[in-house]
Short mmCIF file of C-alpha atoms and ligand atoms in Angstrom, two decimals:
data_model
loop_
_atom_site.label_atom_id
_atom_site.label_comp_id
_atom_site.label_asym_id
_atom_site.label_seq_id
_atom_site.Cartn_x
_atom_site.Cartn_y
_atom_site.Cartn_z
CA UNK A 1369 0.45 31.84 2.77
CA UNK A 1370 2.43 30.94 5.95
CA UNK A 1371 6.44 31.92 5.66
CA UNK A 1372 8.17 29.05 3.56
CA UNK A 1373 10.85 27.78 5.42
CA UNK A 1374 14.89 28.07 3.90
CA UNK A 1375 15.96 25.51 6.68
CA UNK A 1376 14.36 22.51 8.69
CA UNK A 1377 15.57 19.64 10.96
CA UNK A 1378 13.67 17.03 8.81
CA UNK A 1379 12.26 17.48 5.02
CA UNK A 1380 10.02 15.13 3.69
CA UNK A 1381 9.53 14.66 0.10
CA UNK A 1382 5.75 13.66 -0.99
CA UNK A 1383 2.30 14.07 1.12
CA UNK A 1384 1.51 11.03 0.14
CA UNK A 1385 -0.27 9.20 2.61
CA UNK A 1386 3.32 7.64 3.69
CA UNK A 1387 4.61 11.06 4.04
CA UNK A 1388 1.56 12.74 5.75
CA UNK A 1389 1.64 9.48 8.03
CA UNK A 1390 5.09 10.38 9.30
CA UNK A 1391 4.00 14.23 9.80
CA UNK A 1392 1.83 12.91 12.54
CA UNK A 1393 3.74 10.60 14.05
CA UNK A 1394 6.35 13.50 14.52
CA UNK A 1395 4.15 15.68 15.94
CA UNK A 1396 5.04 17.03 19.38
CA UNK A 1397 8.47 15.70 19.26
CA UNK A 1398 10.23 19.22 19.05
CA UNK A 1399 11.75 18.47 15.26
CA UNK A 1400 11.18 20.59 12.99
CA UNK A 1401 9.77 18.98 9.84
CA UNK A 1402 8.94 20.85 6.07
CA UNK A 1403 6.52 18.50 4.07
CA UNK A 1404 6.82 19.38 0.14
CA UNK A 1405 3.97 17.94 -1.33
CA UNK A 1406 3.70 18.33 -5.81
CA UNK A 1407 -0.18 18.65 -5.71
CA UNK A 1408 -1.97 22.45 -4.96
CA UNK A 1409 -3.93 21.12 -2.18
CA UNK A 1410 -3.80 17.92 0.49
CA UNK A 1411 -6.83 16.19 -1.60
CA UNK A 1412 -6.76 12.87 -4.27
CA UNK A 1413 -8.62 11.81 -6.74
CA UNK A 1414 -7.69 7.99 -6.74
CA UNK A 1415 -9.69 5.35 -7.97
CA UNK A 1416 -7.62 2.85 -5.94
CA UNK A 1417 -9.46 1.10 -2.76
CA UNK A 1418 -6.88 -0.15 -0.49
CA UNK A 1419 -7.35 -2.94 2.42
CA UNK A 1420 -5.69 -1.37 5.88
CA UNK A 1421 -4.97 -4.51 7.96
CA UNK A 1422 -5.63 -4.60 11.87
CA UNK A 1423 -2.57 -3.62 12.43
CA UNK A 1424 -2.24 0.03 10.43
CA UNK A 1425 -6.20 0.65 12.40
CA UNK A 1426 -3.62 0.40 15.74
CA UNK A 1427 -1.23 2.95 13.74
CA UNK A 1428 -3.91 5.30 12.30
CA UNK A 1429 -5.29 5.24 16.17
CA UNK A 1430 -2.06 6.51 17.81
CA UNK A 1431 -1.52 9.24 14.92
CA UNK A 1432 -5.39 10.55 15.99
CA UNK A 1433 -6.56 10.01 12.61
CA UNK A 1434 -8.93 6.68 12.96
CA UNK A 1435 -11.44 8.15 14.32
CA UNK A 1436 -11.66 10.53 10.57
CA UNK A 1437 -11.54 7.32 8.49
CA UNK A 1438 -13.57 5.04 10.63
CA UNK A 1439 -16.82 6.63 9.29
CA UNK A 1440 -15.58 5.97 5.61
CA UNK A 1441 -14.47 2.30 6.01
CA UNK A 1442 -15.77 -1.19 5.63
CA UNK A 1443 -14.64 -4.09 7.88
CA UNK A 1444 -13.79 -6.91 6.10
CA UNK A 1445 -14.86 -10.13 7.91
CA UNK A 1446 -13.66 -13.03 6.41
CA UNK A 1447 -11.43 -13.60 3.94
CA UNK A 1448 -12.39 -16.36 0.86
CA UNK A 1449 -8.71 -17.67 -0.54
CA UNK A 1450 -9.27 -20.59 -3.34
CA UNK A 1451 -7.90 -21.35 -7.09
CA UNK A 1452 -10.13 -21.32 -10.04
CA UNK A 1453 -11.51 -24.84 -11.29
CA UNK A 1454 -9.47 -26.71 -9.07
CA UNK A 1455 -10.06 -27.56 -5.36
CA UNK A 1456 -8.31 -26.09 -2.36
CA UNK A 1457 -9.49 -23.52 -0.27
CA UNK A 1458 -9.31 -21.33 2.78
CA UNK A 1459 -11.61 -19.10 4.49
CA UNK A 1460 -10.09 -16.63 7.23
CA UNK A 1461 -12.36 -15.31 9.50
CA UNK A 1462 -12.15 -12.08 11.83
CA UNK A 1463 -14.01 -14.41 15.05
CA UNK A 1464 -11.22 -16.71 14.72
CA UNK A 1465 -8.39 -14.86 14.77
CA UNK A 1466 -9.43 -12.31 17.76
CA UNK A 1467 -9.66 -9.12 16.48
CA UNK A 1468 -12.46 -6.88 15.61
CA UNK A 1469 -12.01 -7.28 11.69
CA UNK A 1470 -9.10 -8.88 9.82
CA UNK A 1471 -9.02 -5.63 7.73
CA UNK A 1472 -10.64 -2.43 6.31
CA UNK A 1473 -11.20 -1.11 2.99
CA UNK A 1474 -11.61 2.46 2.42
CA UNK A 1475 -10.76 4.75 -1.02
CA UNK A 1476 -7.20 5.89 -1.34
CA UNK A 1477 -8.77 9.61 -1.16
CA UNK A 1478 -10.31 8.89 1.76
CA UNK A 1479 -7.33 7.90 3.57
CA UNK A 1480 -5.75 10.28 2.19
CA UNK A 1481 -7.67 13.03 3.59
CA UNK A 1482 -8.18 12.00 7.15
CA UNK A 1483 -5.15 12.04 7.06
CA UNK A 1484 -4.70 15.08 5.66
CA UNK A 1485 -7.19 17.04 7.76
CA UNK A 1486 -4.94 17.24 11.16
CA UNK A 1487 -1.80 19.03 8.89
CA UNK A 1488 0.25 20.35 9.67
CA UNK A 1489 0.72 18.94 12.72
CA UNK A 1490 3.29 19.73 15.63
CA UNK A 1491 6.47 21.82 14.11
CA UNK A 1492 5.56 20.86 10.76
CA UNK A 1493 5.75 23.45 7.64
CA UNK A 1494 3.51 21.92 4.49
CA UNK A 1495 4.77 23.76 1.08
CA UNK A 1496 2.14 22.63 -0.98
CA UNK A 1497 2.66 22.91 -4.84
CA UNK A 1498 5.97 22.20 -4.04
CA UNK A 1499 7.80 19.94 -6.81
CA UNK A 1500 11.36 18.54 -5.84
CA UNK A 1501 13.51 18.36 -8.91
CA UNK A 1502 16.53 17.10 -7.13
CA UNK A 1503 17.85 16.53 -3.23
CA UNK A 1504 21.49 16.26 -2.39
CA UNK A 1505 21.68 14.49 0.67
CA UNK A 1506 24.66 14.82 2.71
CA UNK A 1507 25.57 13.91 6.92
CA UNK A 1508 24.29 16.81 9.30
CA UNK A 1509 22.88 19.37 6.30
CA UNK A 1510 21.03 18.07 2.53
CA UNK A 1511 19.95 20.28 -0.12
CA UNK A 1512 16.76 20.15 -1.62
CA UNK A 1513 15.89 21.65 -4.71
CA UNK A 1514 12.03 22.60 -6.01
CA UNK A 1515 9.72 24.46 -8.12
CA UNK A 1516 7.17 26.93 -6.88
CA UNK A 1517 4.99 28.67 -9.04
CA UNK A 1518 7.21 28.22 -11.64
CA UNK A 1519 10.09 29.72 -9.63
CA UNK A 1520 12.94 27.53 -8.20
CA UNK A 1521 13.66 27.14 -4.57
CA UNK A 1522 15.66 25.14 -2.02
CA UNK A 1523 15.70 24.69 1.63
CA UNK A 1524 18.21 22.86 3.31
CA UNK A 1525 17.30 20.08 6.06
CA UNK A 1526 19.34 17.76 8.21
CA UNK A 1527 17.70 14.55 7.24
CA UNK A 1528 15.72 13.88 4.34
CA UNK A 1529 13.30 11.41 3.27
CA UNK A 1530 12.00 10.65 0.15
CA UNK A 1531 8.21 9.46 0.18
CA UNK A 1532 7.25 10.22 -2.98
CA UNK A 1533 6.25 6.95 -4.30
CA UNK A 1534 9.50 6.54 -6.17
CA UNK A 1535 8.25 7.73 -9.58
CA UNK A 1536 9.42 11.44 -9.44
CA UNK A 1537 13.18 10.80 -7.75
CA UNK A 1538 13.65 6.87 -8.08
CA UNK A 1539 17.09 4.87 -6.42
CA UNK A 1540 20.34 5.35 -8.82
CA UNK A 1541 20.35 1.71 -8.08
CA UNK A 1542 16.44 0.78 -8.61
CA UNK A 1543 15.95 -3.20 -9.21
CA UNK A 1544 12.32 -3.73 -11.60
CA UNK A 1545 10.39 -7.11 -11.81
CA UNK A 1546 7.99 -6.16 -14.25
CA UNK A 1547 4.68 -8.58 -13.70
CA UNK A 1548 3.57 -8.03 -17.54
CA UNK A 1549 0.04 -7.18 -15.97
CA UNK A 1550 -2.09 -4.73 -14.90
CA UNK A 1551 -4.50 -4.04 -12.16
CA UNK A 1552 -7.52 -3.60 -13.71
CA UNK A 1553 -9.92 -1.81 -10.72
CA UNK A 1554 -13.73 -0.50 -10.81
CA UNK A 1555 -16.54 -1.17 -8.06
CA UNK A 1556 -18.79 -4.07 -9.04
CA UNK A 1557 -22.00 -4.96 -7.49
CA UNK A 1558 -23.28 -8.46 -6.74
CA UNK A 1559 -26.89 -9.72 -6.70
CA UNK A 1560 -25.78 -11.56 -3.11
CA UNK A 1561 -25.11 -9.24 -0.16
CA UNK A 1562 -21.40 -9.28 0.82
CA UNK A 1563 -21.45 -9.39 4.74
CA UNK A 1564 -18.29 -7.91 5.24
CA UNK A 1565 -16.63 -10.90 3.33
CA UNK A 1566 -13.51 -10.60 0.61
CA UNK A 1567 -12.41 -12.74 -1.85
CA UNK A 1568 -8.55 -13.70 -3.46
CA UNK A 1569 -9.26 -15.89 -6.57
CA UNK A 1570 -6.25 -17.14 -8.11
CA UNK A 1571 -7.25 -17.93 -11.93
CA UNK A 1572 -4.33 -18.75 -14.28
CA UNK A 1573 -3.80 -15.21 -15.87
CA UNK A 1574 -3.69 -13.85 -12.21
CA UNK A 1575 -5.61 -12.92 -8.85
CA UNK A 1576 -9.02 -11.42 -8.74
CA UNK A 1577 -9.28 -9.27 -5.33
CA UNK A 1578 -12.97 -8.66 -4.77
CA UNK A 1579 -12.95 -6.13 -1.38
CA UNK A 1580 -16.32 -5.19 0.51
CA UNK A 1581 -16.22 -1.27 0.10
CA UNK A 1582 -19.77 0.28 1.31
CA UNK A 1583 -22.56 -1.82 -0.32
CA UNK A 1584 -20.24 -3.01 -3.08
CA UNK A 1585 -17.30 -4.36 -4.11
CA UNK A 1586 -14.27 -2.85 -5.19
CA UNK A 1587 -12.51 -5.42 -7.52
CA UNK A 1588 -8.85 -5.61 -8.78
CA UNK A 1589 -8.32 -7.51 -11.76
CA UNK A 1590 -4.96 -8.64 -12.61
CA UNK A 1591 -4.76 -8.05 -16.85
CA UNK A 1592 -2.13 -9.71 -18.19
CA UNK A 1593 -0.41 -6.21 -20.81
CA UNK A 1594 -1.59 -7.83 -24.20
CA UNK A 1595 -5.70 -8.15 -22.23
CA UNK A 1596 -5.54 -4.83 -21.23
CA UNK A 1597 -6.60 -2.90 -23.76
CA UNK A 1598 -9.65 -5.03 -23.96
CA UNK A 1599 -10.70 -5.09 -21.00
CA UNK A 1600 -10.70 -1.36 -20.01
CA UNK A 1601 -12.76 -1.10 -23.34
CA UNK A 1602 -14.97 -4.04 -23.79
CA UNK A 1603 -19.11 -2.88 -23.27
CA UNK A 1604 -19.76 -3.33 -19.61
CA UNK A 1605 -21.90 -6.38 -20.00
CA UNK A 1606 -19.25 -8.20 -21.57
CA UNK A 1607 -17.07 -7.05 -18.69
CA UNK A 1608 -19.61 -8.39 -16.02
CA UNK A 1609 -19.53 -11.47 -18.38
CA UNK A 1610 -16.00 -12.22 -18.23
CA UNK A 1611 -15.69 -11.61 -14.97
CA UNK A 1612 -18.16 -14.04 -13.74
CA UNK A 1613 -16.45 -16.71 -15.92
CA UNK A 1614 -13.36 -16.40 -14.38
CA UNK A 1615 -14.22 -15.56 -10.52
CA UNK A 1616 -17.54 -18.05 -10.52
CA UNK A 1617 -20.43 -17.91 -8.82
CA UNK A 1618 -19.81 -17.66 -4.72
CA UNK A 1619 -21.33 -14.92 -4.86
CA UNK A 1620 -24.41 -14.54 -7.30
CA UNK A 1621 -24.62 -12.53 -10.58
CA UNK A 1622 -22.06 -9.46 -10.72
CA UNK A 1623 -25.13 -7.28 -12.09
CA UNK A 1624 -23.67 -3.73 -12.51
CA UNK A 1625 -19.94 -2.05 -13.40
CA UNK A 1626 -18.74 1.23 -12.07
CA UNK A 1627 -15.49 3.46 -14.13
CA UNK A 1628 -12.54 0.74 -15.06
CA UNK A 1629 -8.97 2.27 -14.37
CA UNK A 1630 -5.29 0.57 -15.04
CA UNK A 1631 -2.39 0.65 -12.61
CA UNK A 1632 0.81 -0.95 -14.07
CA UNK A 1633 2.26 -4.02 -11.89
CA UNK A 1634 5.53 -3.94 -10.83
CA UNK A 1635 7.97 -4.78 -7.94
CA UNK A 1636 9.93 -2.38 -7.75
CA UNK A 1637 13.23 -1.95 -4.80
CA UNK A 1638 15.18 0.55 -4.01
CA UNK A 1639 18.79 -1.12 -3.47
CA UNK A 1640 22.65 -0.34 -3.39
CA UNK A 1641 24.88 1.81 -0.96
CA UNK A 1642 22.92 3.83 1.33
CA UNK A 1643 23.12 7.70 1.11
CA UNK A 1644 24.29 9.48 4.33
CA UNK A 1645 21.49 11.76 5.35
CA UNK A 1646 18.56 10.43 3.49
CA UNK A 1647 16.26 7.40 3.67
CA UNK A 1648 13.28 6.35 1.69
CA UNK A 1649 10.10 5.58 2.78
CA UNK A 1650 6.70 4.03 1.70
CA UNK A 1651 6.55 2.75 -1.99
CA UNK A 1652 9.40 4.90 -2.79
CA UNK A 1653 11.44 2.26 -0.70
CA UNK A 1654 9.66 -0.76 -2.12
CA UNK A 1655 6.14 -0.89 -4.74
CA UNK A 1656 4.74 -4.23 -4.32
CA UNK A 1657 2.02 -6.06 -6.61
CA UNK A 1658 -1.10 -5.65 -4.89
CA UNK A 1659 -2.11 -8.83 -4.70
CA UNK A 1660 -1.92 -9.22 -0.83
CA UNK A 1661 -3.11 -5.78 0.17
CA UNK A 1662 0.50 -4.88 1.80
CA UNK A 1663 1.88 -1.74 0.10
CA UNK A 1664 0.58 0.91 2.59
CA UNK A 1665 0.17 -0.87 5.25
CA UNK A 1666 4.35 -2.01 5.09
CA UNK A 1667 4.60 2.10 3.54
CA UNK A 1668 2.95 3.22 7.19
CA UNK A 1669 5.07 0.80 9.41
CA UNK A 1670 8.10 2.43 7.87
CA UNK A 1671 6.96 5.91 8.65
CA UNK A 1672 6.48 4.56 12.25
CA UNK A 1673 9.78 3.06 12.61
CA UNK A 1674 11.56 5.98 10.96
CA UNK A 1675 9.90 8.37 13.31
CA UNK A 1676 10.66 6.68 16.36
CA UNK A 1677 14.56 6.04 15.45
CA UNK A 1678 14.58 10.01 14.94
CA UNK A 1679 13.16 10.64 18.33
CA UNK A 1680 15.40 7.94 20.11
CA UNK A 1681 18.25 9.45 18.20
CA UNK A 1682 20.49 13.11 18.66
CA UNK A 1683 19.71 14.73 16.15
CA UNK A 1684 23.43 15.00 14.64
CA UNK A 1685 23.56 11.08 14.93
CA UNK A 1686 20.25 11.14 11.69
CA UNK A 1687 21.35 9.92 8.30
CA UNK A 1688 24.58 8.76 9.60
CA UNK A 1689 25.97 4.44 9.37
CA UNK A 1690 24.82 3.57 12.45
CA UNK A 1691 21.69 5.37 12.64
CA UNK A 1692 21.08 4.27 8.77
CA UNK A 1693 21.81 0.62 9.90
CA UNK A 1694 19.71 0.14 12.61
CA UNK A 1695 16.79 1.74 11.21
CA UNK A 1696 17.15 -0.86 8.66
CA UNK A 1697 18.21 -3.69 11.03
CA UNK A 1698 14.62 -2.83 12.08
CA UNK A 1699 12.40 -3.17 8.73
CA UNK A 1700 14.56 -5.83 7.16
CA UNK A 1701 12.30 -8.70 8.12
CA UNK A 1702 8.93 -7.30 7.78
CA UNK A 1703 9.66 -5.57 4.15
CA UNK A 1704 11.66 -8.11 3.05
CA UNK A 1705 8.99 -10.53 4.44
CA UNK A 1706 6.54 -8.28 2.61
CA UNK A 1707 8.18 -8.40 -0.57
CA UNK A 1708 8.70 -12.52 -0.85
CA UNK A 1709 5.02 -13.21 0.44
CA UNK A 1710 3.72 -10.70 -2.45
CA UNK A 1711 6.01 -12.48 -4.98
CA UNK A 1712 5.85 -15.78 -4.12
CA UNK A 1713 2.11 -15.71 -4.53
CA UNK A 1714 1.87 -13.74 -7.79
CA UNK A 1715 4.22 -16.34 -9.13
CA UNK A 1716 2.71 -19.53 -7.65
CA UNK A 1717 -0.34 -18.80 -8.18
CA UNK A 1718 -0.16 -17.80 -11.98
CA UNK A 1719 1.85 -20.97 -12.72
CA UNK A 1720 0.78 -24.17 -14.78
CA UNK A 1721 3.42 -25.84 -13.64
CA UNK A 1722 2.05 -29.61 -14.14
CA UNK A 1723 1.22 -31.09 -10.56
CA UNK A 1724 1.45 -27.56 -8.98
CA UNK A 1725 -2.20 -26.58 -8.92
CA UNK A 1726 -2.79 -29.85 -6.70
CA UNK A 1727 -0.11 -28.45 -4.57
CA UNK A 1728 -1.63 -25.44 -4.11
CA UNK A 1729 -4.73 -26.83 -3.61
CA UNK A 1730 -3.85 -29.10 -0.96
CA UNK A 1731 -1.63 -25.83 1.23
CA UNK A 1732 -4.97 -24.40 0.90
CA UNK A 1733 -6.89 -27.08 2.31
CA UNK A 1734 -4.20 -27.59 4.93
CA UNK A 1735 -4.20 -24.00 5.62
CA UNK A 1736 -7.93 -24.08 6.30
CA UNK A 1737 -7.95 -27.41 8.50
CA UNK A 1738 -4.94 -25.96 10.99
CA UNK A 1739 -6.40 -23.80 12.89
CA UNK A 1740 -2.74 -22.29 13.93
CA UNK A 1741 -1.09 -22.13 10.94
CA UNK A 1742 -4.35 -20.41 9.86
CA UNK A 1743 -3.94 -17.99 12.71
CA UNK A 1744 -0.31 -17.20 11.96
CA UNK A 1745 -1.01 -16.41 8.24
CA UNK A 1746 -3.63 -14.05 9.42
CA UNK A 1747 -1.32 -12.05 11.70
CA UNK A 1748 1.52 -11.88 9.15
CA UNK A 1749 -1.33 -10.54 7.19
CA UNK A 1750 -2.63 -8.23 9.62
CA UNK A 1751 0.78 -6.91 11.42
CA UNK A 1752 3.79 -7.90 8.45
CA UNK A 1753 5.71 -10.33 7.93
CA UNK A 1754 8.07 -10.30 11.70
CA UNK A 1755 4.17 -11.09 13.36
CA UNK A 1756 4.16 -14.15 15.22
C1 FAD B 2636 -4.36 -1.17 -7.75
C2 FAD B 2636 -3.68 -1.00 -6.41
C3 FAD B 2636 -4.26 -1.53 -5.27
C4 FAD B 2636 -3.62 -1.39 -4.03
N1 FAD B 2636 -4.20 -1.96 -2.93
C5 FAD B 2636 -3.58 -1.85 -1.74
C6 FAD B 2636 -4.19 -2.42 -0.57
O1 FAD B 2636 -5.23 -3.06 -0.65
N2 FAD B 2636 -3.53 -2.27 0.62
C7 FAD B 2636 -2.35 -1.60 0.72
O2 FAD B 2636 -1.80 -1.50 1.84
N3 FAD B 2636 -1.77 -1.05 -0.37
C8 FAD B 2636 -2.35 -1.15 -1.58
N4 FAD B 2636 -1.77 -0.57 -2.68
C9 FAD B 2636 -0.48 0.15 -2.53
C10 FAD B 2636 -0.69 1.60 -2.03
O3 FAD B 2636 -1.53 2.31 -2.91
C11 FAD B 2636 0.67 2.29 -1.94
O4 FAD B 2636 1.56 1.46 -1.21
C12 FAD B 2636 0.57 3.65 -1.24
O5 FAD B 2636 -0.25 4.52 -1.97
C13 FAD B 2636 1.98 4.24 -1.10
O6 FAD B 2636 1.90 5.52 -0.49
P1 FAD B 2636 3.11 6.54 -0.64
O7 FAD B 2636 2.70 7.75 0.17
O8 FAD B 2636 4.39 5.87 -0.37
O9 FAD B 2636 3.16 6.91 -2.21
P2 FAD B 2636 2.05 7.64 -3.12
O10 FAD B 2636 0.68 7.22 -2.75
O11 FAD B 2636 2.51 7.40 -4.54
O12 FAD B 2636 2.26 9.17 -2.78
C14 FAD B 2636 3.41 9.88 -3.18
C15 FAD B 2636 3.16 11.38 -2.98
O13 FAD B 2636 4.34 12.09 -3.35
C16 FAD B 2636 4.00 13.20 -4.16
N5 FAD B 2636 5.15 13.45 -5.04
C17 FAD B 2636 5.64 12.64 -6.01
N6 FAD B 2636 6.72 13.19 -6.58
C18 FAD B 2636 6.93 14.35 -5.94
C19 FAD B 2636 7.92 15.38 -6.08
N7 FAD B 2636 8.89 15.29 -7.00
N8 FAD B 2636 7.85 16.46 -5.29
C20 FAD B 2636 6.86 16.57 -4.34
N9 FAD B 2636 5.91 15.64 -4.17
C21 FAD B 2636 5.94 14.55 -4.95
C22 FAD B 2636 2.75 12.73 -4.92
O14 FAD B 2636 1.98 13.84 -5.36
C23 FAD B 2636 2.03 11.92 -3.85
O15 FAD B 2636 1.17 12.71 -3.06
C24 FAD B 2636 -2.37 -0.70 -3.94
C25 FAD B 2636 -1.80 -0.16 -5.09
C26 FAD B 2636 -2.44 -0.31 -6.32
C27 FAD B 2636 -1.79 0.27 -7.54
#
């Protein structure tokens, strides 16, 4: 094992694919970064299938690790937006908009090991196995304190960040919206071919995301809590059943099931006074409901940012107000865009408000007959919510 470090410019907490993101992008800059990372090896078993807009393709491009995933993802097309049994709806397509594809799907692990593969990158240290029990951040030199084989550590860093997906270390000041749902996820197959085409079905107990992944689809089923139990367990043709009832038939019989898995829905923030010397990244800044697809792909334009304010910045200026404040000058509108889009629609959409499903309908419809509003939804889709 390579010498573990007692001291480093930068230490990141979590490989995540946040935290492995921002490895690369501050490779070659000269700082020297220590990646702690809880699991034994850079590898995940996830059932999760993510969408990676346009934009985070440009991203994964300049870190070198595209051309890793590329093999291992599916362009998505178009894009099929409508309401169940009640009219309204939009379909975005890739040819309109200009790009190549208005997204990608590809498995978590997937992404998570092409990015992976180049690490460590540049003047980075990875301490795998590594889990952080605490971090005392403080201006110009933070403490942070893990467990090694059973053995505790610390090194000490300049600047920390905390990508760890906000489970292990949350915000003293965490705000929760709990959505009262799950995701329910699992591949499905359809009797129709999908053509690169995804679907957002907004039924009354919440969205069904169907996203082309290889020859099938990899659905995410929002369960209300008191469904749940149900429908993890429920014999798969009854699942297939169901599931046709309440997406329709767009797109022929759903004819076979793969594993089911649960992810709780939440939004969860990270808010209050800022700590000198540390920032949070990824969904251990913000965890959004998936509905919209926007979790890593805001996560990796943090990383981005972050990075670049580090290498714009002397290094004693890190983690101090200014440096703190303009680093979040520069994310405020596309996460706090993020956040509202992801909200608005999980509560719009799942409401039975009387006269609002017409509304909805008709923003649809209007959505799909102008062709630049349609165009401008797509790029806040694609590049976050600042796009224009
Ligand atoms: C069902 C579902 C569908 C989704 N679909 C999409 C989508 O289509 N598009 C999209 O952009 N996003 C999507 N997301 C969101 C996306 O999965 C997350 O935004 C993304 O995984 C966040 O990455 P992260 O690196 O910040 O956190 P994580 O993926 O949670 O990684 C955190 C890392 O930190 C490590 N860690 C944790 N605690 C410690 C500790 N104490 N010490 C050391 N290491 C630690 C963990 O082992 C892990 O490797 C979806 C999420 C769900 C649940």
């Amino acid at each position: 094992m390579a010498e573990i470090p007692l001291h480093a410019d930068v230490a990141i907490v979590g490989g995540g694919p946040v935290g492995a993101a921002l490895v690369h992008a501050l490779a070659g800059s000269g700082i020297r970064v220590a990646l702690l990372e809880s699991r034994p090896v850079m590898a995940a078993r996830d059932p999760r299938a993510l969408a990676l807009s346009q934009g985070t393709r440009l991203v994964l491009q300049r870190l070198g690790c595209w051309d890793r995933l590329e093999p291992r993802v599916t362009p998505i097309q178009t894009i099929h937006v409508s309401q169940s049994g009640r009219i309204g709806r939009a379909l975005l397509a890739a040819e309109e908009t200009g790009v190549p594809a208005l997204g990608y799907t590809t498995e978590y692990g997937d992404l998570y090991g092409a990015l992976a593969e180049g690490l460590p990158a540049g003047d980075a240290s990875l301490i795998l196995g590594a889990r952080v029990t605490s971090v005392r951040p403080g201006l110009g030199c933070g403490l942070v304190e893990y467990s090694l084989e059973e053995r505790p550590r610390s090194l000490t860093a300049r600047f920390i960040i905390l990508a760890d997906g906000g489970k292990s270390l949350p915000s003293p000041d965490v705000k929760i919206k709990d959505y009262g749902q799950h995701a329910v996820i699992c591949t499905v197959r359809t009797e129709a071919a999908h053509h690169g085409r995804a679907y957002e079905r907004f039924t009354p107990s919440g969205p069904i995301a169907l996203l082309p992944l290889g020859e099938a689809y990899a659905l995410v089923w929002t369960t209300r809590n008191e469904s749940l139990e149900t429908r993890l367990a429920e014999p798969d043709a009854t699942f297939l059943e169901h599931l046709q009832r309440a997406f329709g038939d767009r797109q022929g019989r759903f004819v076979e099931v793969g594993a089911r898995s649960a992810f709780p829905l939440r939004l969860v923030t990270a808010s209050g006074p800022e700590q000198p010397g540390l920032v949070r990244v990824g969904n251990a800044a913000q965890t959004l409901h998936p509905v919209a697809g926007q979790g890593f792909n805001l996560g990796l334009r943090d990383a981005w940012w972050l990075a670049q304010s580090l290498m714009d910045s002397p290094p004693d200026a890190w983690g101090g107000p200014q440096f703190l404040a303009g680093y979040r000058q520069h994310r405020r509108a596309d996460v706090s865009g993020g956040i509202a889009m992801t909200d608005v629609l999980v509560e719009l959409f799942a409401n039975d408000i009387p006269g609002l499903a017409q509304a909805r309908g008709i923003a649809l419809s209007a959505l799909d007959a102008l062709p630049p509003l349609k165009s401008l939804f797509a790029r806040k889709m694609m590049f976050g919510a600042q796009a224009w």
